[in-house]
XYZ file of C-alpha atoms in Angstrom:
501
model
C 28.706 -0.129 -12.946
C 25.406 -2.617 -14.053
C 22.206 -1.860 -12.375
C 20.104 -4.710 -12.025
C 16.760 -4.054 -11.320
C 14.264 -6.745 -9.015
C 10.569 -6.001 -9.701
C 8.451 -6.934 -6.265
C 4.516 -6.798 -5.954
C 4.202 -6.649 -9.550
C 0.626 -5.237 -9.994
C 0.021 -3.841 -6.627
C 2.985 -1.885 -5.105
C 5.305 -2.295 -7.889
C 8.657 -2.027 -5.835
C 11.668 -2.110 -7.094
C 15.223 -3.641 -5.399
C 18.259 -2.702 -7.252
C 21.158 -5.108 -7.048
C 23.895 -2.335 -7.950
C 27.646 -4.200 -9.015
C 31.318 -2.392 -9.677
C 32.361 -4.171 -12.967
C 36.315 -4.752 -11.707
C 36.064 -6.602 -8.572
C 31.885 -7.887 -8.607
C 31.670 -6.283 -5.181
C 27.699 -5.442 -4.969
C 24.982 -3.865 -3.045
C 21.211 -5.278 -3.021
C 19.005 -1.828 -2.569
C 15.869 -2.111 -0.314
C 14.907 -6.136 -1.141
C 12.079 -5.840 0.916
C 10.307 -9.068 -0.514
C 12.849 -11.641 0.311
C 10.911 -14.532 -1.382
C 11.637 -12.238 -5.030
C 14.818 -10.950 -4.515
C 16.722 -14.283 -2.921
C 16.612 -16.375 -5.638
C 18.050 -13.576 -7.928
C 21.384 -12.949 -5.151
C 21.895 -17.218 -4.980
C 22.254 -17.507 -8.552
C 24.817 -14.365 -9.288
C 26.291 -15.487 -6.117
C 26.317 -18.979 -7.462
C 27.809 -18.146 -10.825
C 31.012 -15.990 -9.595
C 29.112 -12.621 -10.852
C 28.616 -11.279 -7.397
C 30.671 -10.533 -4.281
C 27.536 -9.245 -2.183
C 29.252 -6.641 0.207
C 26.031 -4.789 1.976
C 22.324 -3.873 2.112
C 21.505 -0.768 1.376
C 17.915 1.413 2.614
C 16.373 4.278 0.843
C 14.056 4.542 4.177
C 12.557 2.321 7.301
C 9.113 1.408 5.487
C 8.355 -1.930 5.398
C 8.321 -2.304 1.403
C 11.860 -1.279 0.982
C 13.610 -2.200 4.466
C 11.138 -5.082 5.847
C 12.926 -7.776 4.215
C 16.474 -7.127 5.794
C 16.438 -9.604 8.661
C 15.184 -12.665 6.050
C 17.908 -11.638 3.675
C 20.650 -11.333 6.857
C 19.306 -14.978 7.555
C 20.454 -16.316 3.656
C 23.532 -15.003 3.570
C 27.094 -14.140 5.454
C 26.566 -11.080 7.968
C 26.590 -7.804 6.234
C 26.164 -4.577 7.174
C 22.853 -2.606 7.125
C 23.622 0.911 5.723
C 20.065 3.299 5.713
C 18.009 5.636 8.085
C 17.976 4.702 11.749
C 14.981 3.445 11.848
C 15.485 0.620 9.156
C 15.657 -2.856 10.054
C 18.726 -4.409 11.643
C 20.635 -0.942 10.044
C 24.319 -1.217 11.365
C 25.225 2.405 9.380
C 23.448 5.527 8.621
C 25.667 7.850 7.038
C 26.112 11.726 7.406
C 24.408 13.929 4.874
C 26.905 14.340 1.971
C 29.104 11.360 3.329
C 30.822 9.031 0.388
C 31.663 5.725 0.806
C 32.721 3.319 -2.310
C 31.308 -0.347 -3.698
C 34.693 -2.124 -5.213
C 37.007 0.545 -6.449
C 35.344 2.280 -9.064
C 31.934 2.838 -7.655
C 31.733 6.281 -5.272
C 28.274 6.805 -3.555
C 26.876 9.746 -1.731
C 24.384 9.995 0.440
C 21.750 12.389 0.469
C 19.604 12.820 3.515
C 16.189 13.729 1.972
C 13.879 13.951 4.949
C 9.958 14.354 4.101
C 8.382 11.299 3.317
C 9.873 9.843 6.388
C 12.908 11.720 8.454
C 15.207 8.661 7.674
C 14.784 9.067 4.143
C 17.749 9.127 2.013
C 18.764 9.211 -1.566
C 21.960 7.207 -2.605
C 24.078 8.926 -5.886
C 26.606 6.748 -7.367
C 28.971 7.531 -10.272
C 31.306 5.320 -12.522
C 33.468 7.371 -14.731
C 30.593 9.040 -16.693
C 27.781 6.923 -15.438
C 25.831 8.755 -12.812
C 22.471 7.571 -11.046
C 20.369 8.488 -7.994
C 17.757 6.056 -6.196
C 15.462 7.777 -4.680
C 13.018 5.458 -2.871
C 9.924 7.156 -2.436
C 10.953 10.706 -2.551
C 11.526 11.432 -6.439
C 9.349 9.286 -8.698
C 9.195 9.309 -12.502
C 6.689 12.126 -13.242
C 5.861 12.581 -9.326
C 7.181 12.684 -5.924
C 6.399 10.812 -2.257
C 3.758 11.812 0.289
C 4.473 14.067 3.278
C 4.094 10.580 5.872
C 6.800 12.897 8.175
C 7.462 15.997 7.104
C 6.493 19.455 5.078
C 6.108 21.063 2.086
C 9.356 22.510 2.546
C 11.549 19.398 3.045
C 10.167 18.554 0.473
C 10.722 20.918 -1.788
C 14.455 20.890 -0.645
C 14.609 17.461 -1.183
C 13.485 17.754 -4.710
C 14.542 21.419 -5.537
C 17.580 22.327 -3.746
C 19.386 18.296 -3.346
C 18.103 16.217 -6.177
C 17.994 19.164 -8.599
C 21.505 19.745 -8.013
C 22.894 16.712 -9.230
C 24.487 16.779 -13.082
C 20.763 16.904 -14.922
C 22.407 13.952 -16.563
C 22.161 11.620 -13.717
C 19.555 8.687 -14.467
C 16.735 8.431 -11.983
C 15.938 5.126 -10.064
C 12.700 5.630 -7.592
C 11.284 2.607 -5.445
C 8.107 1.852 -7.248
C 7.009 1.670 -11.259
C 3.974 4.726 -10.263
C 5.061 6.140 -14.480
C 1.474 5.340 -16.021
C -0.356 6.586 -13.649
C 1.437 9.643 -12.837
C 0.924 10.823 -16.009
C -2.346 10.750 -15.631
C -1.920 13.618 -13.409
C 0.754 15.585 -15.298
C -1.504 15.981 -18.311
C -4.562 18.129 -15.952
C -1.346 20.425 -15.291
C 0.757 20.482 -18.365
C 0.809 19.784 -22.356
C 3.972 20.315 -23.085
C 6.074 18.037 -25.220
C 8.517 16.380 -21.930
C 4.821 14.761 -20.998
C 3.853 13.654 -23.797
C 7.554 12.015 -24.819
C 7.139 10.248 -21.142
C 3.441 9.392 -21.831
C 4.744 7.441 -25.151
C 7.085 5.570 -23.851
C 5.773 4.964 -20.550
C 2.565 2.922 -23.217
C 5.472 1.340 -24.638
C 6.977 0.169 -21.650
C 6.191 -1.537 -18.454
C 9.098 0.085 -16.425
C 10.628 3.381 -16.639
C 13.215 3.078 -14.038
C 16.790 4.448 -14.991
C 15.551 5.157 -18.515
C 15.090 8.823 -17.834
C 17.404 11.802 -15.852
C 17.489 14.427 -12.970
C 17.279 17.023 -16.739
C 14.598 15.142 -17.954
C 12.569 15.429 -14.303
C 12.961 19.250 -14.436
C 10.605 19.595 -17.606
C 7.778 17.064 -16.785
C 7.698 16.393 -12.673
C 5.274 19.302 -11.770
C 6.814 18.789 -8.160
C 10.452 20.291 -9.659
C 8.648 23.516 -11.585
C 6.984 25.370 -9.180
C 7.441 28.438 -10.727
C 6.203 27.190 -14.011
C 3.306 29.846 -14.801
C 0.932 27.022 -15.676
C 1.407 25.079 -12.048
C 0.723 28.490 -10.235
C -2.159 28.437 -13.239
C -3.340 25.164 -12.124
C -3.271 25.497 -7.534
C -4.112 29.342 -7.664
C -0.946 30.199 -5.396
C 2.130 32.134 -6.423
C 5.192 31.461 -3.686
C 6.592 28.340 -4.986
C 6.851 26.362 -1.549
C 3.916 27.835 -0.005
C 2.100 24.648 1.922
C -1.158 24.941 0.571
C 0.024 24.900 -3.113
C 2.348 22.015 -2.360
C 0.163 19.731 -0.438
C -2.600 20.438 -2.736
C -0.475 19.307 -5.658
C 0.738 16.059 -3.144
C -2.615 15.005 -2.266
C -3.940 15.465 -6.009
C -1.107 13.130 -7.157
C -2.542 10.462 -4.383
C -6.010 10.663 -5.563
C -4.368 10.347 -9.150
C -2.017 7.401 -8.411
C -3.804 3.858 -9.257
C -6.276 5.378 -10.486
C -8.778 2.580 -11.430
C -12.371 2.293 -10.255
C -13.755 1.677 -13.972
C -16.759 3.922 -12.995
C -18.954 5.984 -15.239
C -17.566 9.565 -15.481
C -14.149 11.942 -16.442
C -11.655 11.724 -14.204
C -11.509 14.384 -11.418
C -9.792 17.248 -12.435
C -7.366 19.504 -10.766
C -9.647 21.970 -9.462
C -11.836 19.130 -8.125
C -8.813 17.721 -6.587
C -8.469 21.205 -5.059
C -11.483 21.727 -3.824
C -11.094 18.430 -1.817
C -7.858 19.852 -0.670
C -9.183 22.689 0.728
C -12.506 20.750 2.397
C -9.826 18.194 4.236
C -8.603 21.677 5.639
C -11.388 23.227 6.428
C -14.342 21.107 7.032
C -15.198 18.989 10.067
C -15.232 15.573 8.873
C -16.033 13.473 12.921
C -18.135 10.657 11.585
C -15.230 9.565 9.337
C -12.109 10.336 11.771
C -13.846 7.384 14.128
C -12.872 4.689 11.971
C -10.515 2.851 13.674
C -9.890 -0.306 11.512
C -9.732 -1.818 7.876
C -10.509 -5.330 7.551
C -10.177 -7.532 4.389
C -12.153 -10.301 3.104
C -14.960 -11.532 0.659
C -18.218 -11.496 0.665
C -20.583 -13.774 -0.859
C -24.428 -13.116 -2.584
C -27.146 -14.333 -0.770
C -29.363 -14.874 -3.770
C -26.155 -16.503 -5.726
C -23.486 -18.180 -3.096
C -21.358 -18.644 -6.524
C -20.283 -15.189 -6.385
C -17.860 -13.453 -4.371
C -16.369 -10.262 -3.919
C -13.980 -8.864 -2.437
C -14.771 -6.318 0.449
C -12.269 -3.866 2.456
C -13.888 -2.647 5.248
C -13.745 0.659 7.204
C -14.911 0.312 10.484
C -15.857 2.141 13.672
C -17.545 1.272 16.909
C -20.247 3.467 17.975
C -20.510 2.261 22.004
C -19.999 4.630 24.304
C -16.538 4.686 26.600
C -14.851 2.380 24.347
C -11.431 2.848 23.123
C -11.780 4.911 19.721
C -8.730 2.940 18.528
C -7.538 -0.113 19.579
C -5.058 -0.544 16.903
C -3.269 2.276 17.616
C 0.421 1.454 18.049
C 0.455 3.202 21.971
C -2.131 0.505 22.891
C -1.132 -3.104 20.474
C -1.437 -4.864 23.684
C -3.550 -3.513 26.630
C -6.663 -5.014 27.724
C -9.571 -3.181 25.683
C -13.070 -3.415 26.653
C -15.863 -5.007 24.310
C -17.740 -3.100 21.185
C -21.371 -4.672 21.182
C -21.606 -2.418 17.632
C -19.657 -1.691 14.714
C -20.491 0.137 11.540
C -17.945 -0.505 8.541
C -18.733 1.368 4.935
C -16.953 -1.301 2.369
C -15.064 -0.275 -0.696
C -13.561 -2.250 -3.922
C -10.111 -1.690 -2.707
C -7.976 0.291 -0.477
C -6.569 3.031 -2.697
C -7.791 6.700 -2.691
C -10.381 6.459 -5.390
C -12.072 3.316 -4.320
C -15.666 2.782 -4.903
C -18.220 2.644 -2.035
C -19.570 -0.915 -2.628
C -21.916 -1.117 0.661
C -22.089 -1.288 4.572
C -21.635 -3.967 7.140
C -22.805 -3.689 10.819
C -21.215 -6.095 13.513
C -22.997 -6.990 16.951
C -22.099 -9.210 19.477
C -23.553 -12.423 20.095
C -25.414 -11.245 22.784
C -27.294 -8.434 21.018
C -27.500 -11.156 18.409
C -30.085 -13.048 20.649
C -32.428 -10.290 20.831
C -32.986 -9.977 17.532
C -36.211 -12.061 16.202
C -35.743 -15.379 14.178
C -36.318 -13.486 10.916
C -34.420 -11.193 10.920
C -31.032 -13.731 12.670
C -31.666 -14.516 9.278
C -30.179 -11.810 7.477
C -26.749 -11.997 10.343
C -24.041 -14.087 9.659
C -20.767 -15.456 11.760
C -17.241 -14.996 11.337
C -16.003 -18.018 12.772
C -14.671 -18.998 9.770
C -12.889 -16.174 8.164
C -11.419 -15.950 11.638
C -10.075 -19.062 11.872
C -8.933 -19.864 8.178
C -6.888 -16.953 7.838
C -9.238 -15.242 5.991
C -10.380 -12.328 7.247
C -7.129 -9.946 7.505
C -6.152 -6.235 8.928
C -3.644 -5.013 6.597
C -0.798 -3.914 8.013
C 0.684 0.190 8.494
C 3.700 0.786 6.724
C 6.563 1.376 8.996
C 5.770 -1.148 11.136
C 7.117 -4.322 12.116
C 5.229 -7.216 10.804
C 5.443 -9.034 13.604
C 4.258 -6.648 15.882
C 1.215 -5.915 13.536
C 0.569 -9.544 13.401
C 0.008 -10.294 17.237
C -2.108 -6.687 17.182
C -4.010 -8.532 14.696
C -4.672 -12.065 15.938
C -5.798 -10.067 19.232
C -8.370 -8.082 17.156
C -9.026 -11.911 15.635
C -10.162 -12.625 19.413
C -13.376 -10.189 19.439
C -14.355 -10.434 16.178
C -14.767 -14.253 15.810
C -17.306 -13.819 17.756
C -19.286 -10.978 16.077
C -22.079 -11.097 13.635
C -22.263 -9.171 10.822
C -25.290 -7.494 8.501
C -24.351 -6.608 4.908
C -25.895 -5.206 2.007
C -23.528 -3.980 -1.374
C -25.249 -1.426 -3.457
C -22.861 -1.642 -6.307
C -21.764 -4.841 -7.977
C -18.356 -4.374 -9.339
C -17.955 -8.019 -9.938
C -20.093 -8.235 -12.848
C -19.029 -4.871 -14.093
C -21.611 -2.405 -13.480
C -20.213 1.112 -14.094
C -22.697 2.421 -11.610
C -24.609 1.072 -8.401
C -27.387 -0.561 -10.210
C -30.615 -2.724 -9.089
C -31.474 -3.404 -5.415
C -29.512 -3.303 -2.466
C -27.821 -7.308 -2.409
C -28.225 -9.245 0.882
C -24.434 -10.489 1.543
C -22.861 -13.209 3.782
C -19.743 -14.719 4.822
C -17.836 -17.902 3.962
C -18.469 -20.937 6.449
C -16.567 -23.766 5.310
C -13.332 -24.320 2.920
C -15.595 -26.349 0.518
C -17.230 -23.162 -0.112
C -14.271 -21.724 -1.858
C -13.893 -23.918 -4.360
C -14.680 -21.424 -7.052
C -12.822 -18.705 -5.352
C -9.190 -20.047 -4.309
C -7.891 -17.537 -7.442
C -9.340 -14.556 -5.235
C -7.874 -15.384 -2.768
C -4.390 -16.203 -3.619
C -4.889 -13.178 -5.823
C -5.392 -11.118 -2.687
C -2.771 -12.777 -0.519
C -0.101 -11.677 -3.251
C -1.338 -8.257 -2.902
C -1.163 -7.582 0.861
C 2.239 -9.866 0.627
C 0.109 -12.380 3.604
C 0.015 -16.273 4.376
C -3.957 -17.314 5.311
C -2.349 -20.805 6.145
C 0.314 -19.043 8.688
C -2.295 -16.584 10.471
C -4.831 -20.030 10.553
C -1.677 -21.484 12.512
C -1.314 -18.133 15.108
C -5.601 -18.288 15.273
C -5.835 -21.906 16.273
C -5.849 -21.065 20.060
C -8.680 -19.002 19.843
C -11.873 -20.670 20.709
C -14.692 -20.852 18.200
C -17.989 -19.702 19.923
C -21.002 -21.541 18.954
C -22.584 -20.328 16.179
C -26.519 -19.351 16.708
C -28.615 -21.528 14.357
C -30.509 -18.887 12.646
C -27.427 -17.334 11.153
C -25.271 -18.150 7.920
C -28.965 -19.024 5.975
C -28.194 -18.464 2.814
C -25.876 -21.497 3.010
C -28.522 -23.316 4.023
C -30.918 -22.826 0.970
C -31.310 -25.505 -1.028
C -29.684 -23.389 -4.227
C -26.666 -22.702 -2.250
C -23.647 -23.200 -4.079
C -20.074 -23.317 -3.742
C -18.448 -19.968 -5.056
């Protein structure tokens, strides 16, 4: 059996596909090649050079970064089956729990239904002789486990505890994504023993981890497979090893813990901070915050210095009264949905749990945007442009189909390019600052592609990230019509200092 492994999103997700091939006949499986553009060049040139006889796809689970590229990759090559959850793309198989089935004729694989992080999730062990190994998509991790998107505690810990724990502890461990570094981060505020810091060595001495450590190894470093280790219970305060609040409390800690980079001032947020905010999310009543409804992406500029940018994801709401609260939700992608004259959005540095709060943003409509007195049009400024270049994105759910998320999107695209928005970032990240220093920054929008000069990097950069195409969602946009934009607004462009960023 040789395991090739197909890093995707390298630096943001950090997928992995596994092109999996029985030495004696070359018959092989590609593993969740959800980014087609990444894994297609790798199957032509095995294919091309004899080493390859590519007999099926194969899904850990439906999300869109590990079965979202099946259709493209059912496009490049002969028909082959789809074998995963029943909710995966263009799937053609889902096994029975426990069912074998065989690559070539040395390769035996089981599947192991593992529902939690979503019901369709399953776990695929394969042995050769004496090699065993297990992928686990986004269930078992190196040093951590998957979020509960569908299901409890206790699938979860029967996923872990009771199926994967089962397997010979020799079996070598294949998850979906490189998360190694930074789930360390979160071992070491529950253990010190020597399994974590052997993985925290070589995990600084190597960028991937995959199939370099086993099922045995998992069972004396992966907090998630020791719940009756005396210094978890130490760490949560609970005793039964599967009771909910104990195990979601360790989930959520591990999701505040993974990609953990803001660069801010400070330790890191311990355990029984990561508790505490555990127990708030449970308790408290958190209304203001449950209204957002949307999470836009683009860049904003400085007023006082057009030759900076930064890049802004915003949380939004709308505060009118009788509108939809969300209408992104998948029940509504296409019904009619009535105006929002305001929105409020609080911006952050990036999307991920520990993001910093950079600043605000308020949206009105053009028509509230007349009301306002010339001076203070001033501080407004349009969209039309991020709009209509492609710009200015929603990223999309996992789970669902991108092109269903897409036409959601370019309807959204309809009511904002017509919006004005009011900014002002407290903290600049882009130069550095550890904390939000200095005065509150006027901010404004990109008008023109000249404008961007500076900033293509950033952008490209950010494309990669969210795995979108500003020049195809310009194409979808181009039927929307560009309202006039008022004459007051966009004026730090027209300053005489104004420069290209």
């Amino acid at each position: 059996m040789h395991i090739q492994s197909i890093p995707m999103w390298k630096g943001t997700s950090n997928n992995y596909a596994y092109l999996v091939v029985d030495d004696k006949t070359r018959d092989a499986v590609i593993i969740d090649p959800a980014n087609p553009p990444e894994v297609i060049p790798v199957l032509k040139e095995q294919i091309k050079s004899g080493k390859i006889n590519l007999t099926a796809i194969v899904n850990t689970h439906h999300h869109w970064d590990h079965a979202g590229g099946n259709l493209k990759i059912l496009k490049e090559f002969d028909v082959l089956p789809v074998i995963g959850g029943t909710k995966c793309e263009a799937v053609t198989r889902t096994p029975e729990d426990k069912e074998s089935f065989k690559i070539g004729e040395s390769i035996s694989v089981r599947a192991l239904h593992t529902p939690c992080h979503t019901q369709d999730s399953i776990c695929w062990f394969m042995e050769d002789g004496n090699d065993r190994v297990v992928f686990t998509g986004d269930t078992l991790f190196i040093g951590g486990c998957g979020r509960f998107f569908e299901g409890t505690a206790e699938e979860m810990h029967k996923a872990l505890n009771v199926t994967l724990a089962s397997l010979p502890d020799d079996t070598k461990v294949y998850p979906g994504h490189e998360y190694t570094k930074s789930n360390i981060k979160f071992l070491k505020t529950v253990l010190e023993n020597e399994a974590v810091k052997d993985l925290d060595s070589f995990a600084e001495s190597n960028e991937e981890t995959q199939g370099k450590f086993t099922i045995g190894d998992e069972k004396k470093y992966n907090v998630f497979m020791m719940l009756e280790d005396p210094a978890v219970r130490k760490a949560t305060g609970k005793t039964a090893p599967v009771d909910k609040a104990l195990s979601d409390c360790l989930v959520i800690s591990m999701s505040n813990a993974e990609r953990t980079t803001n660069n801010a001032l400070g330790e890191a947020l311990s355990t029984t901070s990561r508790a505490l905010e555990t127990g708030a999310a449970l308790s408290q009543n958190f209304a203001p915050l449950k209204q957002i409804c949307a999470h836009l992406n683009a860049f904003h500029v400085y007023a006082s210095d057009t030759s900076r940018c930064v890049e802004a994801n915003h949380y939004c709401s709308h505060l009118n009264e009788g509108i939809q609260a969300c209408p992104l939700s998948v029940s509504n992608l296409f019904t009619k949905r009535l105006w929002s004259d305001v929105r409020q959005c609080l911006i952050y540095d990036t999307p991920e749990p520990n993001a910093r709060l950079i600043g605000v943003e308020y949206m009105i409509s053009g028509t509230l945007y007349k009301t306002l007195d010339a001076e203070e049009r001033k501080l407004w400024h349009s969209h039309v442009f991020e709009v209509k270049s492609g710009m200015l994105i929603l990223p999309g759910p996992e789970g669902l189909p991108q092109s269903v998320w897409e036409a959601a999107e370019t309807k959204e695209m309809e009511q904002v390019v017509g919006l004005y928005g009011k900014t002002y970032h407290f903290w600049q990240v882009d130069r550095g600052d550890k904390l939000p220093l200095g005065q509150p920054q006027l901010m404004t929008s990109f008008t023109e592609d000249a404008q961007l000069s500076g900033s293509k990097g950033k952008l490209i950069d950010r494309n990669e990230r969210f795995s979108v195409d500003s020049e195809a969602k310009k194409a979808k946009r181009s039927y929307i019509a560009e309202p006039e934009i008022h004459g007051d607004a966009d004026n730090a462009w027209k300053k005489p200092n104004a420069t290209e960023g």
